[in-house]
mmCIF file of C-alpha atoms in Angstrom:
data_model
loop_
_atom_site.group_PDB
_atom_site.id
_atom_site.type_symbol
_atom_site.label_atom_id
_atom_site.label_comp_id
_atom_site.label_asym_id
_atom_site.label_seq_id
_atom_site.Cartn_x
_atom_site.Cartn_y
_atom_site.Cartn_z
ATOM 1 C CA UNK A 1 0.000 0.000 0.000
ATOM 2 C CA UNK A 2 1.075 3.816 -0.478
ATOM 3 C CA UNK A 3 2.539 5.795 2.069
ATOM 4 C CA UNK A 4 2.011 9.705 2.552
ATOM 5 C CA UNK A 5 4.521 11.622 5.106
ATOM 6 C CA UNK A 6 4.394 14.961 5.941
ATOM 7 C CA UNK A 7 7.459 16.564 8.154
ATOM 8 C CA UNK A 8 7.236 19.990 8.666
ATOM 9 C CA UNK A 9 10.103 22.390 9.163
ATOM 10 C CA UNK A 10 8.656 24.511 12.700
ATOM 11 C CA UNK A 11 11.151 27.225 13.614
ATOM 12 C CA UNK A 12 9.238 29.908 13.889
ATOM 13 C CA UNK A 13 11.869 33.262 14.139
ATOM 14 C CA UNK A 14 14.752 30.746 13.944
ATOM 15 C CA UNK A 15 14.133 29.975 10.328
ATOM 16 C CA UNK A 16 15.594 33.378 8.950
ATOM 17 C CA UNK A 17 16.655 35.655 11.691
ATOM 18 C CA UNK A 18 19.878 36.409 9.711
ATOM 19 C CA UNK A 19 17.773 38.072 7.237
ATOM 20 C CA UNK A 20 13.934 38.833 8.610
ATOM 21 C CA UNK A 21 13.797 41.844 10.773
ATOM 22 C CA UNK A 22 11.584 40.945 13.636
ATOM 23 C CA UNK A 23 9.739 44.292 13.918
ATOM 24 C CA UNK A 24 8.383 43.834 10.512
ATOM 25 C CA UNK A 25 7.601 39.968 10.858
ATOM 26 C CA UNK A 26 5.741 39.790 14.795
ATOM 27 C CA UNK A 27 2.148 39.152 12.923
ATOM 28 C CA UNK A 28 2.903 36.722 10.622
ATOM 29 C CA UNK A 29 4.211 34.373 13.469
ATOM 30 C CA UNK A 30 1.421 35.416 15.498
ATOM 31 C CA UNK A 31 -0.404 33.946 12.868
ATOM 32 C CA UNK A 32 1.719 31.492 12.671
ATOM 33 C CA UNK A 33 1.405 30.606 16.419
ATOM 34 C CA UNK A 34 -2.425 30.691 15.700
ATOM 35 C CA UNK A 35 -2.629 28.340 12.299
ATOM 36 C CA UNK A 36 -0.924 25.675 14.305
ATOM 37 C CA UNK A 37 -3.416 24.380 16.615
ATOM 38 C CA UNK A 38 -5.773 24.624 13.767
ATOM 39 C CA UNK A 39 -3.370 22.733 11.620
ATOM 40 C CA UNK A 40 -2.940 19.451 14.543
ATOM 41 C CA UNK A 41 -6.761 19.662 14.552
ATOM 42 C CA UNK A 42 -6.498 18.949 10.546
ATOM 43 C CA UNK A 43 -4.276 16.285 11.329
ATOM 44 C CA UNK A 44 -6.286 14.813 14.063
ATOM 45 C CA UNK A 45 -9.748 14.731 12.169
ATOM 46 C CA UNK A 46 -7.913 13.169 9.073
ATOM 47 C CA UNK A 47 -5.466 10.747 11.111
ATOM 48 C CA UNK A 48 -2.522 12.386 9.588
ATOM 49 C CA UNK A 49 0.711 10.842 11.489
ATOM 50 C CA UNK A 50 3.241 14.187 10.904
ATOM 51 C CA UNK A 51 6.540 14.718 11.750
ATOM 52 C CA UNK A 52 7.248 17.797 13.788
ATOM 53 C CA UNK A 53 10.899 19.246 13.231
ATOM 54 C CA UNK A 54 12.006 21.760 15.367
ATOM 55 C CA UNK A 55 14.716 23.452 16.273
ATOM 56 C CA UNK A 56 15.734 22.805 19.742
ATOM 57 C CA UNK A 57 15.845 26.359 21.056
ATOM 58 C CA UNK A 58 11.891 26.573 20.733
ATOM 59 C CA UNK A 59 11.660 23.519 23.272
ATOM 60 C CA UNK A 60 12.419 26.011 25.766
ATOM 61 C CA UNK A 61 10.201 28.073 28.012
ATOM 62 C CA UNK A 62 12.234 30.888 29.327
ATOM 63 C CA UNK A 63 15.909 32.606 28.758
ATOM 64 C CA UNK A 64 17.195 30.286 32.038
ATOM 65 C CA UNK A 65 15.767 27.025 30.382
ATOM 66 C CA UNK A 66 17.535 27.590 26.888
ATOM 67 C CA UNK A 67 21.134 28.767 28.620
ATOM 68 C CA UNK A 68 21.414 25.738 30.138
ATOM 69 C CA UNK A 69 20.930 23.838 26.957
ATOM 70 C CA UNK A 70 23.825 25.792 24.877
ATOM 71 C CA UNK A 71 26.515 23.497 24.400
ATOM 72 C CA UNK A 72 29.989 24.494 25.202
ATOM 73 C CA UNK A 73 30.712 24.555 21.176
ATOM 74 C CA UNK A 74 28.933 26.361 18.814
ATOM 75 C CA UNK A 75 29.512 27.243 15.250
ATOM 76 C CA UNK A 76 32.271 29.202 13.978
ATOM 77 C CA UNK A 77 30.619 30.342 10.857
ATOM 78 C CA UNK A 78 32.670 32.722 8.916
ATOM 79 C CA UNK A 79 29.621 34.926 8.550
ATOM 80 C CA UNK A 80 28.779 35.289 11.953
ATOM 81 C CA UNK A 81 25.351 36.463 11.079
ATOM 82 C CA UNK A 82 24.353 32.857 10.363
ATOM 83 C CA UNK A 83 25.070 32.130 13.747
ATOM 84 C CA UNK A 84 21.604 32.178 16.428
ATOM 85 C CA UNK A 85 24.173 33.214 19.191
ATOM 86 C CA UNK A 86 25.464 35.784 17.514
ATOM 87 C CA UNK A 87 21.765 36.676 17.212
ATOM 88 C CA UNK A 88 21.097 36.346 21.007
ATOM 89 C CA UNK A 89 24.368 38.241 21.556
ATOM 90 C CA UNK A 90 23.688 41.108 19.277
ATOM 91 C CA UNK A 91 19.847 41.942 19.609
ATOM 92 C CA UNK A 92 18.617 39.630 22.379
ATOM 93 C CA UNK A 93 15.799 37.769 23.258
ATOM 94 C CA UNK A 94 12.908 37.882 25.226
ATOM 95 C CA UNK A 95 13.377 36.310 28.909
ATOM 96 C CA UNK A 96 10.364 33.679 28.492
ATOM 97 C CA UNK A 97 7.634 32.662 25.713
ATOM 98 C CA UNK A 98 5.136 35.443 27.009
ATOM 99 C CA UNK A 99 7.876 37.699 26.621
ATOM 100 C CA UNK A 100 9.022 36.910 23.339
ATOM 101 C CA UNK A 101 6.899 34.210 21.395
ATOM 102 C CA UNK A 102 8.957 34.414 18.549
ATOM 103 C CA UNK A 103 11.969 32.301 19.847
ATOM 104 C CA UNK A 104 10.328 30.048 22.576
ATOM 105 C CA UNK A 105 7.793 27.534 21.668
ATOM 106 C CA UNK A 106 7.348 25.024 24.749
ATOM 107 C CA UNK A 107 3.727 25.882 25.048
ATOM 108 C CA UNK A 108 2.876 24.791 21.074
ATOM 109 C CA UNK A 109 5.378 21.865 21.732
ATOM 110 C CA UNK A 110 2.793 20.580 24.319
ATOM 111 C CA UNK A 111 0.213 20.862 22.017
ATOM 112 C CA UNK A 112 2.181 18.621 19.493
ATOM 113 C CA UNK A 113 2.482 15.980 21.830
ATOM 114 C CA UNK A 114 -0.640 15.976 23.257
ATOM 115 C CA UNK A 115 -2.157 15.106 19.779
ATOM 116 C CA UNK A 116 -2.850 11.756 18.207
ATOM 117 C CA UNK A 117 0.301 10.131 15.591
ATOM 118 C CA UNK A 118 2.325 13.467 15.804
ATOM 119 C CA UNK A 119 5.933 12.890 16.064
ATOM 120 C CA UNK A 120 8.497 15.297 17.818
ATOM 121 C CA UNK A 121 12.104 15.389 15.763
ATOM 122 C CA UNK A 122 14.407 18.060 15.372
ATOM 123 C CA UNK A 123 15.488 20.827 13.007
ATOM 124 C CA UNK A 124 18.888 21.029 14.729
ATOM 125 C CA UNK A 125 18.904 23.110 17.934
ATOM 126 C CA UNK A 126 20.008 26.394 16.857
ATOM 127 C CA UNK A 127 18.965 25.948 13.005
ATOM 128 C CA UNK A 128 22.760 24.729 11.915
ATOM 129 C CA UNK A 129 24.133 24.962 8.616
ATOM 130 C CA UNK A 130 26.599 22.107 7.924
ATOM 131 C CA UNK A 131 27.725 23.504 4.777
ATOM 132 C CA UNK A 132 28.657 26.539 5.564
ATOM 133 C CA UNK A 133 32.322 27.653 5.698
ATOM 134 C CA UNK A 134 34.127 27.710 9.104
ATOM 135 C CA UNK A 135 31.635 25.529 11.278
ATOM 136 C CA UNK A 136 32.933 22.268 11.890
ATOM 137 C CA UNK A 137 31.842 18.581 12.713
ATOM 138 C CA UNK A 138 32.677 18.681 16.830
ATOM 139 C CA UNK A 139 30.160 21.738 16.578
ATOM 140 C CA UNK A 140 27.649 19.980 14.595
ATOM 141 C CA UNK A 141 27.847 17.031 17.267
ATOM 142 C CA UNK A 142 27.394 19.475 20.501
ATOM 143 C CA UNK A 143 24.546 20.619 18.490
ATOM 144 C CA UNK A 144 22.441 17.115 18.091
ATOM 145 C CA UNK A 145 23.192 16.500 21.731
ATOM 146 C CA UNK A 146 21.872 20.047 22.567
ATOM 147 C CA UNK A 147 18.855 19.407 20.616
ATOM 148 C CA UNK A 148 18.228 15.866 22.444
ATOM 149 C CA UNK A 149 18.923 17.610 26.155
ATOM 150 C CA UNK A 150 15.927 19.503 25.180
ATOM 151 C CA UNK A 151 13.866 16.802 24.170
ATOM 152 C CA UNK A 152 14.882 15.245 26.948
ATOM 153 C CA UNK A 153 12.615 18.048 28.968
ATOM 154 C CA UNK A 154 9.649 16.311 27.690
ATOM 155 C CA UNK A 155 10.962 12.848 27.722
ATOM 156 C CA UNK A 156 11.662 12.390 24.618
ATOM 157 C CA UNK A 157 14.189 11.218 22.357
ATOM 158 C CA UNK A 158 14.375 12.469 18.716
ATOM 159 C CA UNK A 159 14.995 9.899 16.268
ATOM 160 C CA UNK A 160 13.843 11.596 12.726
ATOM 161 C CA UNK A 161 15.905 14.716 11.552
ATOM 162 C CA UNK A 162 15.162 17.388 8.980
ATOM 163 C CA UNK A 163 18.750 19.578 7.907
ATOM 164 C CA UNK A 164 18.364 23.557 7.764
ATOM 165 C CA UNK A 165 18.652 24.857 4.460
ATOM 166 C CA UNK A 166 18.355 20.950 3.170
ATOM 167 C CA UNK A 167 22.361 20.767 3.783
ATOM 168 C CA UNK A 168 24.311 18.095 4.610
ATOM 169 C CA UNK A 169 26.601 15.810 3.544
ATOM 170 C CA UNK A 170 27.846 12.118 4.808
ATOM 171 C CA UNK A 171 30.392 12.697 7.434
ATOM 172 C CA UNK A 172 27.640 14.913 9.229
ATOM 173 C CA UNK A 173 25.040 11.947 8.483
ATOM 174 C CA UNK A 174 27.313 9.512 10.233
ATOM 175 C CA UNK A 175 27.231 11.881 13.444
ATOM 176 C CA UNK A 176 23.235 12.262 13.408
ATOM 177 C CA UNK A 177 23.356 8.321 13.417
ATOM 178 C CA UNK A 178 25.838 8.216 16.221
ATOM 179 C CA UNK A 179 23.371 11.025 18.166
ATOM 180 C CA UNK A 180 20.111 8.783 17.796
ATOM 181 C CA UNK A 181 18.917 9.950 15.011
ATOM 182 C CA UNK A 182 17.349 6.207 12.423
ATOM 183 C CA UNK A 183 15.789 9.113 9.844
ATOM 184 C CA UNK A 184 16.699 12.484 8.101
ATOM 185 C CA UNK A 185 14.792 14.201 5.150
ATOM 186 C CA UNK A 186 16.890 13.740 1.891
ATOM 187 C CA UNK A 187 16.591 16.124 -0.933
ATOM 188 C CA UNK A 188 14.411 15.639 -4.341
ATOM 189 C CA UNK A 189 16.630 13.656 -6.656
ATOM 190 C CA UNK A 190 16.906 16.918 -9.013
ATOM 191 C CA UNK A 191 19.593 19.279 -9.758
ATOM 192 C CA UNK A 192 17.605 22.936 -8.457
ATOM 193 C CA UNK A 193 17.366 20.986 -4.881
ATOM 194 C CA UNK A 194 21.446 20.249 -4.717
ATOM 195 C CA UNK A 195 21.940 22.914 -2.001
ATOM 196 C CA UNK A 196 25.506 23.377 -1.150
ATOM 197 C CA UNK A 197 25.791 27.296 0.829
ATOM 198 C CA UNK A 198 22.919 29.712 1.274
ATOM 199 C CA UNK A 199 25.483 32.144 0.018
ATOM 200 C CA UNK A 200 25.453 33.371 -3.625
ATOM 201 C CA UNK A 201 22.795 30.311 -4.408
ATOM 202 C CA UNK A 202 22.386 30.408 -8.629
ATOM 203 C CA UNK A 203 18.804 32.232 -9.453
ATOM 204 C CA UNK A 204 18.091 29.273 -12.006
ATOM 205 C CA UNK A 205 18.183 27.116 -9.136
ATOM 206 C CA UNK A 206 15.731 28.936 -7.090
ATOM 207 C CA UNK A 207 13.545 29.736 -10.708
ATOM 208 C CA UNK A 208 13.351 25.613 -11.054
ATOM 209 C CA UNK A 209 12.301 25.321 -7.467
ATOM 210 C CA UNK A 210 9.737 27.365 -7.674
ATOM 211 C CA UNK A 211 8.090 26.492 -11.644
ATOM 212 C CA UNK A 212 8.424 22.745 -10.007
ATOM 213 C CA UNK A 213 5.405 23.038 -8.042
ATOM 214 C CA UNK A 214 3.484 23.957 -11.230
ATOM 215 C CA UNK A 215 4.810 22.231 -13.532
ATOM 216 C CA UNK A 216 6.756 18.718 -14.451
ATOM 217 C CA UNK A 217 10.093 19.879 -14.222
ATOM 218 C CA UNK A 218 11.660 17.447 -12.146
ATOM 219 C CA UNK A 219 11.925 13.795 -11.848
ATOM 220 C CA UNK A 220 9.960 11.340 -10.345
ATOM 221 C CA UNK A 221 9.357 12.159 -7.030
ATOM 222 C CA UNK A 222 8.002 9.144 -5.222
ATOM 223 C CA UNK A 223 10.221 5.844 -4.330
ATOM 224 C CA UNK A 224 9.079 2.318 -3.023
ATOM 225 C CA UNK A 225 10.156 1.365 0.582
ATOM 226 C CA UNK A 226 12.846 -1.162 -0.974
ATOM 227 C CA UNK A 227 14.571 1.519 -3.128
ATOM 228 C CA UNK A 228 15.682 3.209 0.349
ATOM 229 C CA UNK A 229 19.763 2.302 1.023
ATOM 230 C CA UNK A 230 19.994 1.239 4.118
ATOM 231 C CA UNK A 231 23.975 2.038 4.896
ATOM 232 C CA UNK A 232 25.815 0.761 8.359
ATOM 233 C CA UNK A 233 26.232 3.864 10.206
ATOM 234 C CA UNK A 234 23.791 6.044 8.387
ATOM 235 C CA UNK A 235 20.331 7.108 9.207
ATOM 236 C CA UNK A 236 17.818 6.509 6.220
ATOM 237 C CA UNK A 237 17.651 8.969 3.779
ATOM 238 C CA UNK A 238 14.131 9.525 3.238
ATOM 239 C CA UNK A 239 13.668 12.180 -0.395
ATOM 240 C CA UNK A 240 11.178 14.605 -0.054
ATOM 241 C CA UNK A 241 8.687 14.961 -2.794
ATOM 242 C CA UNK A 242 7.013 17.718 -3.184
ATOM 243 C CA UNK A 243 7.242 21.596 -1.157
ATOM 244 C CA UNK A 244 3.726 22.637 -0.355
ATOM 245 C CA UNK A 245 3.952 26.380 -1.284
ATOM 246 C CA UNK A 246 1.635 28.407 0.628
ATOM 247 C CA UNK A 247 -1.382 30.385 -0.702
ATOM 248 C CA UNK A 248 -0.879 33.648 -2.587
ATOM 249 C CA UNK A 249 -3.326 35.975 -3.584
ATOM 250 C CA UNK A 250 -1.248 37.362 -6.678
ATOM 251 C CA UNK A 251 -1.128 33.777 -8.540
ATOM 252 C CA UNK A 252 -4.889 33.707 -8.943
ATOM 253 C CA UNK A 253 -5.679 30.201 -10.618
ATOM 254 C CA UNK A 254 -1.893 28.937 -9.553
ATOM 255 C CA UNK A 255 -3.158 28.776 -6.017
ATOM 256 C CA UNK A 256 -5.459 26.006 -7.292
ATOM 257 C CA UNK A 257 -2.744 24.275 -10.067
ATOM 258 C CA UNK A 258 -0.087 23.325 -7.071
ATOM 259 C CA UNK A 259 -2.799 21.552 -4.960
ATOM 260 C CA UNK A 260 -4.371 19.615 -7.671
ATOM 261 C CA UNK A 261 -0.819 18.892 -8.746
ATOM 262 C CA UNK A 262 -0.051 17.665 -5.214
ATOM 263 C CA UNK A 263 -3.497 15.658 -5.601
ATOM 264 C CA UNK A 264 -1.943 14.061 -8.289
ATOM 265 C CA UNK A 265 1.052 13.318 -7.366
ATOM 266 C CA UNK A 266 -0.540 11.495 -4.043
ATOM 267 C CA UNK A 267 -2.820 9.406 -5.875
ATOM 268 C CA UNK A 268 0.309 8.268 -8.282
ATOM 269 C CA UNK A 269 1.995 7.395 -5.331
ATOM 270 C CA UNK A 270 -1.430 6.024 -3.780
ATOM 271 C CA UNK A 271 -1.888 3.811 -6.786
ATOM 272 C CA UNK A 272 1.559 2.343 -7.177
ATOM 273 C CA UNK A 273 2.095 1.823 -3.394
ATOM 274 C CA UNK A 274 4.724 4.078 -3.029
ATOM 275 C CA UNK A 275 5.896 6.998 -0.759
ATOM 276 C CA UNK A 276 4.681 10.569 -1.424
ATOM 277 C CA UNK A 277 6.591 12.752 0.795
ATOM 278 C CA UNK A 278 5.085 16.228 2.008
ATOM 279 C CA UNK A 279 6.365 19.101 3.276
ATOM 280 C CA UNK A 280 6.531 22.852 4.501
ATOM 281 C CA UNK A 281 7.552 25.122 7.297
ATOM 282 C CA UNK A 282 4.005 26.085 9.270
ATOM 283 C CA UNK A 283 4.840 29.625 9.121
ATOM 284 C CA UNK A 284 4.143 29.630 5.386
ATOM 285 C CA UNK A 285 0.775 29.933 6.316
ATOM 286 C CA UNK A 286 1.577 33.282 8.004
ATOM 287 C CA UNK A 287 0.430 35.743 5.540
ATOM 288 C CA UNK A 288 -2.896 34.211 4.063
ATOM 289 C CA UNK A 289 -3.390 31.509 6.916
ATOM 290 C CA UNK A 290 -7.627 30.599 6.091
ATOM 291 C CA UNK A 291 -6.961 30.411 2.240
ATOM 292 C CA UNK A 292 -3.129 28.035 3.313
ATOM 293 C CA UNK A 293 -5.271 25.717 5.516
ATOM 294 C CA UNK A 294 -8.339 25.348 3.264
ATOM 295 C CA UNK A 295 -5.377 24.128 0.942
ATOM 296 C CA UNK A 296 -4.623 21.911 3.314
ATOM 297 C CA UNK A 297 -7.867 20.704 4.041
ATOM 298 C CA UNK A 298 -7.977 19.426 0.123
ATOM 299 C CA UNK A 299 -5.218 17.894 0.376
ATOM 300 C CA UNK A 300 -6.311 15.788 3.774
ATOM 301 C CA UNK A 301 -9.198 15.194 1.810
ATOM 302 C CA UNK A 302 -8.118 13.773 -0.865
ATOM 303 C CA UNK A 303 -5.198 11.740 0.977
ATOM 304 C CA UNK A 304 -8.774 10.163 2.540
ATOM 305 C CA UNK A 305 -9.996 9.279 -0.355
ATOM 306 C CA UNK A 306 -6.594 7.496 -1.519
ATOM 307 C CA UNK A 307 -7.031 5.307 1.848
ATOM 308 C CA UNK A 308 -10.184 4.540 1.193
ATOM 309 C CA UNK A 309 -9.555 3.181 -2.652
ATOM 310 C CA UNK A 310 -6.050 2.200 -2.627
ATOM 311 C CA UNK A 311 -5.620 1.610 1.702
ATOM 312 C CA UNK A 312 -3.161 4.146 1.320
ATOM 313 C CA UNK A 313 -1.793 4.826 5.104
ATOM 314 C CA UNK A 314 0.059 7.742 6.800
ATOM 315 C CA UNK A 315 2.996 7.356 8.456
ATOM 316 C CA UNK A 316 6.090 9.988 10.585
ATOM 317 C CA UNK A 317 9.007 9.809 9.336
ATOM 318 C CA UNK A 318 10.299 8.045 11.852
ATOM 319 C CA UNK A 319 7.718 4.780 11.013
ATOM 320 C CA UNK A 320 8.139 4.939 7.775
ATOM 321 C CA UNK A 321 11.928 4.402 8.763
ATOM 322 C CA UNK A 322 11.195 1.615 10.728
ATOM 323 C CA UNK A 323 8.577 0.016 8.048
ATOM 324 C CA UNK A 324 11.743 0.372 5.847
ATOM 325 C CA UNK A 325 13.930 -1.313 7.847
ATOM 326 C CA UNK A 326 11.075 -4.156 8.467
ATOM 327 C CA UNK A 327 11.181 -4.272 4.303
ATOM 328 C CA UNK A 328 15.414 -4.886 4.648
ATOM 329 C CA UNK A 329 14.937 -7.838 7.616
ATOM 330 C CA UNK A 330 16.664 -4.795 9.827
ATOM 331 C CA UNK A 331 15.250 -4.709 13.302
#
């Protein structure tokens, strides 16, 4: 039967505080905050098992909380602006979530766990680059074990991963492995998704990204369980298939092209029991949140009907990595 994942990417402020100014961004993660609950009650209704990745520094309630989760190495980016300390450093942070609800999430992490076939993994703890120049592995392993101390204040451990940025490359997958970590988010097999720096990134790139979600531009962008490597060592590398851009008023009848496309593409994968692989940060439903979640709602519905006809079934990352590993005679 057919498989449909969804991991999202939740980072709220973290995401882009190198390059969003706060002051002109506090409403669309208030919406944010506020789409959220609406979206787990979407996933409830539908039985919609979702991975939840965050980054580790939103598991915290207060400034006293998060301090004590910084690990003693952090990353020595070249361009220091990359870096959330430097952040923290430079222009601060609130001293608890009521304070600053930008930057601390604990209270919408509750709300995660306290719903049906939701899954808590991480986004790194401080949204870590592993591409870019001067950081190096050490840092990227004090990271992971940040990011599972704060898991640990829920009891938790995190066992699915999603990379910032989509980068990474093998030496840092061998360190998520040896952290906990069974599952990361791979890239779509297609050039425009090869993300090496989020410095000087090529425009074409970005241009094929985007036409992608309109268009057949890229490959194939479903796989069967078998066709997943399982490597000693390495987490799974589960591909991603498809970006689930968020509602925008100036596209007009686009708006409606990238969720029937999505459709689709789920009913493909539906029909030839294979693995259709969802995903989006929840603050892309920040600016237009009722018309991003009635999107949404489609696409639930229509995932529905695909278990209904085919017994399609939805699974976290992390069970679809251990279905995987069932399909290899790995326990």
């Amino acid at each position: 039967m057919g498989i449909f994942t969804i991991s999202l990417d939740f980072e709220l402020h973290w995401g882009g505080f190198e390059k969003w100014q706060l002051d002109k961004y506090k409403q669309y993660f208030f919406n944010t905050r506020k789409v959220i609950p609406q979206m787990l009650s979407l996933f409830e209704k539908h039985e919609v098992h979702v991975t939840w990745a965050g980054v580790g520094m939103l598991f915290h309630s207060n400034y006293e909380s998060l301090y004590r989760a910084i690990p003693s190495k952090t990353p020595t980016y070249q361009d220091q602006n990359l870096s959330a300390y430097n952040y923290i450093n430079k222009q601060g942070i609130g001293k608890d979530e009521h304070e600053d609800p930008f930057h601390y999430g604990a209270s919408l992490v509750k709300i995660i766990l306290d719903t049906r076939h939701q899954e808590l993994a991480s986004h790194t703890f401080a949204h870590y680059y592993c591409n870019e120049a001067g950081q190096t592995l050490e840092e990227f392993r004090a990271d992971l074990r940040a990011a599972q101390q704060s898991a640990a204040l829920y009891g938790k451990k995190l066992r699915s991963l999603v990379f910032p940025r989509n980068q990474f490359n093998e030496d840092y997958l061998r360190a998520c492995y040896e952290e906990g970590f069974v599952a990361v988010r791979d890239n779509p097999r297609d050039w425009f998704w090869n993300i090496q720096s989020t410095q000087n990134e090529s425009v074409l790139k970005r241009l094929n990204r985007g036409a992608d979600a309109y268009i057949p531009i890229g490959k194939k962008n479903t796989y069967t369980l078998n066709s997943v490597e399982v490597r000693t060592g390495l987490p799974l590398c589960l591909p991603a298939s498809r970006l689930l851009r968020p509602y925008r008023p100036s596209e007009y009848f686009l708006n409606a092209i990238k969720i029937n496309r999505i459709k689709k593409e789920l009913e493909r994968a539906a029909k030839r029991n294979e693995v259709y692989h969802l995903w989006w940060h929840p603050h892309n439903f920040g600016s237009y949140p009722e018309q991003s979640i009635n999107g949404l709602r489609e696409i639930l519905n229509h995932y529905n009907f695909c278990k209904d006809r085919y017994k399609m079934e939805s699974l976290t990352m992390e069970e679809t990595a251990d279905r995987i590993y069932q399909v290899h005679g790995k326990n």
